[in-house]
PDB file of C-alpha atoms in Angstrom:
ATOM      1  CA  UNK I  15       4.501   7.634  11.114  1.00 55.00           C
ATOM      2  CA  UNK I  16       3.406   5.840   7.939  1.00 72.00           C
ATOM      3  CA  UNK I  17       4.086   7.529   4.841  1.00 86.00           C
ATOM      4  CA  UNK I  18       1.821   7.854   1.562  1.00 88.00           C
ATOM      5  CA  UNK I  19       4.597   8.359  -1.475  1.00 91.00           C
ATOM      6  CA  UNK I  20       3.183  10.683  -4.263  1.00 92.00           C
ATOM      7  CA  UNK I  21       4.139  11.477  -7.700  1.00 93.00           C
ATOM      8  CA  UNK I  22       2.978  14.582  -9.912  1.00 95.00           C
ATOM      9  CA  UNK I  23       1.923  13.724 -12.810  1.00 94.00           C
ATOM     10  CA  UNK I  24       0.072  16.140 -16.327  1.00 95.00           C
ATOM     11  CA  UNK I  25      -2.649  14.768 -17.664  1.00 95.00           C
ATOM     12  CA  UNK I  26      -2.591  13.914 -21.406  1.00 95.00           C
ATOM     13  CA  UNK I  27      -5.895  13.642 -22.785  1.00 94.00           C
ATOM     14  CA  UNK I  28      -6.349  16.036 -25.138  1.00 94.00           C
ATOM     15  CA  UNK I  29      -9.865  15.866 -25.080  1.00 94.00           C
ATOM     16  CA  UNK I  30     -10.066  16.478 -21.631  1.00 93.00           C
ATOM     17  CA  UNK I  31     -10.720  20.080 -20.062  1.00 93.00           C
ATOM     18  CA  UNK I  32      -8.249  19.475 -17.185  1.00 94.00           C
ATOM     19  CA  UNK I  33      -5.436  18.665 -20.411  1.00 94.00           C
ATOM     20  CA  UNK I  34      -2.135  20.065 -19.041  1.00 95.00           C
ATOM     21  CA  UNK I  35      -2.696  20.316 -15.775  1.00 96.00           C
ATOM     22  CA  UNK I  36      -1.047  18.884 -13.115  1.00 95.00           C
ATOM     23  CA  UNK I  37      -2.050  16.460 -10.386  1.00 95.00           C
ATOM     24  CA  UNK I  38      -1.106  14.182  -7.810  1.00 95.00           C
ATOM     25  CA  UNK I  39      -1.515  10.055  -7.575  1.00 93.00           C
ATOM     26  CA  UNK I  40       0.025   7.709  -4.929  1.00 93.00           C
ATOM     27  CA  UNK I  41       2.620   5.831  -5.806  1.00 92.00           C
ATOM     28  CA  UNK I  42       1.828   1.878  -4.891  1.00 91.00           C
ATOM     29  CA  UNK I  43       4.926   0.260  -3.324  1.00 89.00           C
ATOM     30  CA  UNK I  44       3.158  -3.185  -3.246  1.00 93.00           C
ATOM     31  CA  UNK I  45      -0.151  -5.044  -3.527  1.00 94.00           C
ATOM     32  CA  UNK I  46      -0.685  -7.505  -0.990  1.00 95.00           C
ATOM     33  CA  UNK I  47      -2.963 -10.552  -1.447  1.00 95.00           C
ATOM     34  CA  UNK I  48      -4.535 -12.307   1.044  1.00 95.00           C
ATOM     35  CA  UNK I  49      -1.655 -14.816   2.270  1.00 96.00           C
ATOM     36  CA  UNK I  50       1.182 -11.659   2.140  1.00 96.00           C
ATOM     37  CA  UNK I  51      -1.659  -9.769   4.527  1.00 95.00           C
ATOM     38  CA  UNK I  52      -1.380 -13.028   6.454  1.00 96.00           C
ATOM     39  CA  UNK I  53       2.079 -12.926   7.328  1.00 95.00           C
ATOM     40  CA  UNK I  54       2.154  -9.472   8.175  1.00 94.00           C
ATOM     41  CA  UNK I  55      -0.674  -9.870  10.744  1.00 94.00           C
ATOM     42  CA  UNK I  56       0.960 -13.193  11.475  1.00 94.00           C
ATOM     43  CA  UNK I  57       4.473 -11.377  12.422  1.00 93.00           C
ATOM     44  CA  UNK I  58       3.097  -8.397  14.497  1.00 88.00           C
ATOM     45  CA  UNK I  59       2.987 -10.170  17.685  1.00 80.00           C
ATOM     46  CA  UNK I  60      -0.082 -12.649  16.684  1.00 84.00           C
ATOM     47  CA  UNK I  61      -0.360 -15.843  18.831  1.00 91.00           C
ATOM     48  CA  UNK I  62      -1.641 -16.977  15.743  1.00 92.00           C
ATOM     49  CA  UNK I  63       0.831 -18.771  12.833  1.00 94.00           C
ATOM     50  CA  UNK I  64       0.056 -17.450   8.859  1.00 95.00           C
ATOM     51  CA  UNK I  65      -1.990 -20.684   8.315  1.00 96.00           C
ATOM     52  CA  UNK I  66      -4.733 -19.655  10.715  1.00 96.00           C
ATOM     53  CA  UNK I  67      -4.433 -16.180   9.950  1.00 96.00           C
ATOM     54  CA  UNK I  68      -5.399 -16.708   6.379  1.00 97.00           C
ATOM     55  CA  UNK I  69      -7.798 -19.056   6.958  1.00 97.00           C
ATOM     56  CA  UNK I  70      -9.791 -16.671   9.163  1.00 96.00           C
ATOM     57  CA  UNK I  71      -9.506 -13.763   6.533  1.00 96.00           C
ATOM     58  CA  UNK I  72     -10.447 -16.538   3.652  1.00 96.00           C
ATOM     59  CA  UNK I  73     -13.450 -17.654   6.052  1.00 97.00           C
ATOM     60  CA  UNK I  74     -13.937 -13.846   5.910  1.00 96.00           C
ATOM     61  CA  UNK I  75     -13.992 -13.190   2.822  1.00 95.00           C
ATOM     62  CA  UNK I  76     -16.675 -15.728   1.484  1.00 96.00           C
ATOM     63  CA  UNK I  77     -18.927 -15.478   4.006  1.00 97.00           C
ATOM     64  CA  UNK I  78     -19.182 -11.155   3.178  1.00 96.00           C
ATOM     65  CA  UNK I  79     -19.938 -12.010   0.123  1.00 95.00           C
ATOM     66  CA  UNK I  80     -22.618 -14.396   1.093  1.00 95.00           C
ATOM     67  CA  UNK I  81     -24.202 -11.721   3.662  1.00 96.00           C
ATOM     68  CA  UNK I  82     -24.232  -9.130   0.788  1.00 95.00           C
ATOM     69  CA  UNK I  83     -25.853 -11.590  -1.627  1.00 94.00           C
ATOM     70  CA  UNK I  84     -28.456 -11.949   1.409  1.00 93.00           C
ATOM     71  CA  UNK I  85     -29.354  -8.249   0.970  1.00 94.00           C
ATOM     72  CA  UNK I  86     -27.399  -7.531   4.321  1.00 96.00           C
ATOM     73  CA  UNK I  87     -24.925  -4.908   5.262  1.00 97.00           C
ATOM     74  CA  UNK I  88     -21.588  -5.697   7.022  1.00 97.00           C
ATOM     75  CA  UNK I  89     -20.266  -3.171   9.570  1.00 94.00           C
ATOM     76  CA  UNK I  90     -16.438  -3.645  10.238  1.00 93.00           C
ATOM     77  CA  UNK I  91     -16.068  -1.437  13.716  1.00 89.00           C
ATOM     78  CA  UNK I  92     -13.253   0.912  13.119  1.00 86.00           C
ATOM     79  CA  UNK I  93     -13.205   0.245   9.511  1.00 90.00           C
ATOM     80  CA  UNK I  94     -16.455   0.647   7.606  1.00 92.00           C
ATOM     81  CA  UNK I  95     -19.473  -0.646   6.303  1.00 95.00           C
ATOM     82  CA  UNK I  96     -19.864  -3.081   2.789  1.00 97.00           C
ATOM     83  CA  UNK I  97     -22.867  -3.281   0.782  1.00 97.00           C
ATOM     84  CA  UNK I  98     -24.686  -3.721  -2.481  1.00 95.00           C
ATOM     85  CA  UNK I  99     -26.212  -1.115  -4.964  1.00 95.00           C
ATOM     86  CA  UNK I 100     -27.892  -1.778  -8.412  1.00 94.00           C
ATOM     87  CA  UNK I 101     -26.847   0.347 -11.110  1.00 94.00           C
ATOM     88  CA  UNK I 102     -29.635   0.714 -13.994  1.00 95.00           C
ATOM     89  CA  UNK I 103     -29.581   1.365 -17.480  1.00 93.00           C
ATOM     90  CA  UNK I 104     -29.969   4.548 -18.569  1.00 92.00           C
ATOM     91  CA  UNK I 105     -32.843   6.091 -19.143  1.00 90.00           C
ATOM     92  CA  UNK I 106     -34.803   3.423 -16.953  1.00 93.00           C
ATOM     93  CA  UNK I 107     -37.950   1.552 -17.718  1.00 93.00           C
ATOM     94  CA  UNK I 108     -40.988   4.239 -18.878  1.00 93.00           C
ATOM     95  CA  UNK I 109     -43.472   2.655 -16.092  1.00 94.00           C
ATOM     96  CA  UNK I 110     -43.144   0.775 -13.344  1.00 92.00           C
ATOM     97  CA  UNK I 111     -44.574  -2.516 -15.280  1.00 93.00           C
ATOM     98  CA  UNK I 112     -42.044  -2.301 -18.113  1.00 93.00           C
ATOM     99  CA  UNK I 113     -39.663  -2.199 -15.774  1.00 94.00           C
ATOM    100  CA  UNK I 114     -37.700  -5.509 -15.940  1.00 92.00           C
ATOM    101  CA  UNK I 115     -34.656  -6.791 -13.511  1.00 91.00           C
ATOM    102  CA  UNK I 116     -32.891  -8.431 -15.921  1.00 90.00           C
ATOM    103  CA  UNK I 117     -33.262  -5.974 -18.407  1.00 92.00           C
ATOM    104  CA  UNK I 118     -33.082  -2.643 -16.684  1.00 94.00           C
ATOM    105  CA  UNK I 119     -30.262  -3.596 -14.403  1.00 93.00           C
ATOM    106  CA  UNK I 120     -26.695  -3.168 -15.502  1.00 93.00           C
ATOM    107  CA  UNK I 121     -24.539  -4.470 -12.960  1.00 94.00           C
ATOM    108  CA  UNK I 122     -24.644  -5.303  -9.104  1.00 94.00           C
ATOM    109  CA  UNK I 123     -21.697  -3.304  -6.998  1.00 95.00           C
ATOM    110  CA  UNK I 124     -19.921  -3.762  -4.009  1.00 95.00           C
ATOM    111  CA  UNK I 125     -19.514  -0.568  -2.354  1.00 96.00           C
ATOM    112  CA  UNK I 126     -17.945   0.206   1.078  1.00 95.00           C
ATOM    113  CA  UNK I 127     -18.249   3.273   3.210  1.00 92.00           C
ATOM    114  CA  UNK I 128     -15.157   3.928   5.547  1.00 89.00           C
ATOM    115  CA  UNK I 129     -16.112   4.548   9.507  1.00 85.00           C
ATOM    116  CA  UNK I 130     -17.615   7.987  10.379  1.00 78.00           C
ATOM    117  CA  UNK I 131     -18.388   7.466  13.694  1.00 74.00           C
ATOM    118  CA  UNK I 132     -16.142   9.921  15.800  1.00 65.00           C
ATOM    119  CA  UNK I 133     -14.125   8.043  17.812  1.00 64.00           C
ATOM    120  CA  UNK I 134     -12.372   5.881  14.529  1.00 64.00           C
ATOM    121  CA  UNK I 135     -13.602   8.373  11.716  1.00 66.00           C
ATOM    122  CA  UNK I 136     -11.571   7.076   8.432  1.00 64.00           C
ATOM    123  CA  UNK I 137     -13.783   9.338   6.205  1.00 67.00           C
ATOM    124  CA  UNK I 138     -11.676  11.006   3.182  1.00 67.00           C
ATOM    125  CA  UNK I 139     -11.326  14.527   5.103  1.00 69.00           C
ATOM    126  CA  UNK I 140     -10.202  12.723   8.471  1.00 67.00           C
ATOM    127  CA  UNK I 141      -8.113  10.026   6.534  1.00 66.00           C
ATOM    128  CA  UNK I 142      -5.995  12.670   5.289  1.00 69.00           C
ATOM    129  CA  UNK I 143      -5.584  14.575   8.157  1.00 71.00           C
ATOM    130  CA  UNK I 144      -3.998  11.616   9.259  1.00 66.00           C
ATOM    131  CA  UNK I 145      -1.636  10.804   6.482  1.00 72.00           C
ATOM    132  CA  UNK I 146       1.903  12.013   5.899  1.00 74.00           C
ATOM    133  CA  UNK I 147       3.103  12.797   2.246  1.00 75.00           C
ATOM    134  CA  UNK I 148       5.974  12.194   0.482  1.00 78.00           C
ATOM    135  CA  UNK I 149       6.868  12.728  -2.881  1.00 78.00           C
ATOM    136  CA  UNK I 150       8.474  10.053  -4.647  1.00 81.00           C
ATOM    137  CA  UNK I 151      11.097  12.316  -6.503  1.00 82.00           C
ATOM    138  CA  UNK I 152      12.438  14.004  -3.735  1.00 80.00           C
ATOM    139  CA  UNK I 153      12.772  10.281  -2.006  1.00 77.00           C
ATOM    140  CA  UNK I 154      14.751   9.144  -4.676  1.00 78.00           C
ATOM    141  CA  UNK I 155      17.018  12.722  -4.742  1.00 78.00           C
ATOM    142  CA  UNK I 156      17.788  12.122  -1.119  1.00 78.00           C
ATOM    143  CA  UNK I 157      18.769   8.148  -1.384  1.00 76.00           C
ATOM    144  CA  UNK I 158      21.182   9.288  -4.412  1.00 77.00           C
ATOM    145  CA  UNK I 159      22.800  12.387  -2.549  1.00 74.00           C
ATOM    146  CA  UNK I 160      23.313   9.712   0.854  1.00 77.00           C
ATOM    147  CA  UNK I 161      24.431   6.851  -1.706  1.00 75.00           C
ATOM    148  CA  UNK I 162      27.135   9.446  -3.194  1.00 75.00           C
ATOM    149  CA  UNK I 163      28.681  10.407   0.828  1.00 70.00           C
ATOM    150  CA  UNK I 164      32.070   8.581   1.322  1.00 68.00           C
ATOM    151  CA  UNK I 165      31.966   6.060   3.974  1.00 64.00           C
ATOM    152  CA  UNK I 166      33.789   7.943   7.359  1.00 62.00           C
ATOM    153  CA  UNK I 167      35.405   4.891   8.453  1.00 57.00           C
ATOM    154  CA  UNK I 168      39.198   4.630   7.747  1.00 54.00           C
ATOM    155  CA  UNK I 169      40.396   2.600   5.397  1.00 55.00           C
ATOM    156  CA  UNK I 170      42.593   1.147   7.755  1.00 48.00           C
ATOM    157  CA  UNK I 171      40.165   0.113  10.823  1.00 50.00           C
ATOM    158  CA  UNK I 172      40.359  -3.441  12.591  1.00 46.00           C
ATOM    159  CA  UNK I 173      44.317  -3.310  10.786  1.00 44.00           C
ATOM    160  CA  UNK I 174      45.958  -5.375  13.802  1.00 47.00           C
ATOM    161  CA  UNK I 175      43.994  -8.013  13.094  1.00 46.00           C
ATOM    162  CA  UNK I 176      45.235  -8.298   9.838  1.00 45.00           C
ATOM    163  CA  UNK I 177      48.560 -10.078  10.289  1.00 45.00           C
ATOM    164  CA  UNK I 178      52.000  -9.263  11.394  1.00 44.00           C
ATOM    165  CA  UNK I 179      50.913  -6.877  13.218  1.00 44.00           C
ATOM    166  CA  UNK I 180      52.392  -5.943  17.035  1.00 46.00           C
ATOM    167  CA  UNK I 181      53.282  -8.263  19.771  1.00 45.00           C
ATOM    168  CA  UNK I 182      54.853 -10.987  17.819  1.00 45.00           C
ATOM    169  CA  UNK I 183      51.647 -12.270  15.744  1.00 45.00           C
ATOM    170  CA  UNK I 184      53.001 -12.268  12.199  1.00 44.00           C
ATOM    171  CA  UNK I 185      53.496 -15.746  12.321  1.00 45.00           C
ATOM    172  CA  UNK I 186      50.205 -16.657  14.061  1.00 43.00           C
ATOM    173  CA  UNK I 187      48.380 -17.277  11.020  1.00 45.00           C
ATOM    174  CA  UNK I 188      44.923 -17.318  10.023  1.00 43.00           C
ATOM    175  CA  UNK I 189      43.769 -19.532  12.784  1.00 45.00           C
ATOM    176  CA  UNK I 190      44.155 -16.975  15.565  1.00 47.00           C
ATOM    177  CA  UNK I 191      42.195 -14.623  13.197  1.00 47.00           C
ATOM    178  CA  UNK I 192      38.619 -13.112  14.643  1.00 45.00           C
ATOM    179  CA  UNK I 193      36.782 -12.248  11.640  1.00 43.00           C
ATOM    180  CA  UNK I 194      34.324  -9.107  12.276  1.00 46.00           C
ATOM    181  CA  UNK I 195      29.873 -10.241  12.150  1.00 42.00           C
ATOM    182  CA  UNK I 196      28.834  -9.179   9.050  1.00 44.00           C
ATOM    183  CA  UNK I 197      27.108  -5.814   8.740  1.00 43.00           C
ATOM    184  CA  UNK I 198      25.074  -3.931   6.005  1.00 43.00           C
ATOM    185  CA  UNK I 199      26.298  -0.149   5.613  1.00 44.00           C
ATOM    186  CA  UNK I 200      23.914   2.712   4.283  1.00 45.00           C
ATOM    187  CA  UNK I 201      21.257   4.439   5.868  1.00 45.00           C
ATOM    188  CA  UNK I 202      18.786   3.067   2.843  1.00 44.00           C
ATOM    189  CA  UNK I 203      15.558   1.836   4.475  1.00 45.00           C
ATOM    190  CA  UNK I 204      13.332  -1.092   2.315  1.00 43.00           C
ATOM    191  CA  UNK I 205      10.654   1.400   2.113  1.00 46.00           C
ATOM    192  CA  UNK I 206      12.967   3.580   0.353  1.00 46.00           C
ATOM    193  CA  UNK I 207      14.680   1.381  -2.116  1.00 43.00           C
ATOM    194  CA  UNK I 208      11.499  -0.787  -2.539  1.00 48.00           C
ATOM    195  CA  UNK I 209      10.106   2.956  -3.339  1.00 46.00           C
ATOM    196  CA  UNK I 210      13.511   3.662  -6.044  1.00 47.00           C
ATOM    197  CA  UNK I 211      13.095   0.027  -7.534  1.00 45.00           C
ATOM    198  CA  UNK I 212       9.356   0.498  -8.308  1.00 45.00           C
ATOM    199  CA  UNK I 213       9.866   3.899  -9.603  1.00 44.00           C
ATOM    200  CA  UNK I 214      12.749   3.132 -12.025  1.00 46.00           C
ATOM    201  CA  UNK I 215      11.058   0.061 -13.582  1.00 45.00           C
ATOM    202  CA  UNK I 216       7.904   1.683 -14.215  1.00 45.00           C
ATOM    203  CA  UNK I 217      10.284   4.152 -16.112  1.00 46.00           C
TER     204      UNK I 217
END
């Protein structure tokens, strides 16, 4: 299961009535733009290469914003809906014939409303339910504790292929040699390091 990292954190405005407490933020490993996003669709079994990919989402991409500068909606089944909503100025026009767009409008937003339908319901409350947590500290405690466990292998494994070993192959040399594939050693996963890395240089 996919894992949200945390970290606690107090806030520290002093102005602020929540000032001490203590909360909890996710902890970003990455942002993805749009080609990275390609690649990973590109690499999970797609027929399709990264090119296409991206150009599809790019194709995407401009023509939402075109349907939502057309006053229209966009429903993405499964993930939400996008659309528009004018924020005003406050304390609005005083009749409806003062009132004036450019004027009394402050800004135009893009807003989007994850899937609530029951069958792919992404809302907050069901997105969490779906979500595992971990927090960031206690990833990093348990990388250092496995990254301080001595490696069980002897020290003297795959020693008969070193040399003058039995059966009369001292003299054989190093072109009868087999030198072992290459492996990585550690039980560190990229999520987890990626997680340490971003950690300790936001430090």
């Amino acid at each position: 299961m996919a894992k949200i990292i945390y970290e606690v954190y107090q806030n520290q405005n002093e102005h602020n009535a929540a000032f001490g407490k203590w909360y909890a933020r996710v902890k970003y490993l990455e942002s993805l733009n749009t080609r990275k996003l390609s690649n990973h669709i590109a690499e999970h079994g797609s027929i399709y290469t990264p090119d296409v990919v991206y150009g599809v989402m790019e194709k995407f991409r401009s023509c939402l914003l075109e349907m939502l500068l057309n006053s229209k909606k966009v429903k993405i089944e499964g993930l939400g809906t996008f659309y528009t909503t004018l924020e005003c100025q406050k304390g609005g026009a005083l009749t409806k014939d003062k009132f004036n767009i450019l004027k009394d409008v402050k800004g135009l937003h893009i807003r989007f409303l994850p899937e609530q339908e029951q069958e792919q319901n992404i809302s907050s409350r069901e997105f969490l339910k779906q979500a595992e947590f971990v927090n960031v500290e206690n990833l990093l405690k348990k990388e250092d504790e496995e990254s301080l466990t001595p490696d069980p292998s002897p020290n003297g494994e795959g020693s008969d292929n070193q040399g003058g070993g039995n059966g009369g192959n001292s003299g054989s040399g190093s072109e009868n040699q087999t030198l072992a594939s290459p492996t990585i050693s550690g039980n560190t996963s990229f999520l987890r390091l990626r997680a340490r890395c971003t950690v300790r240089h936001s430090r």
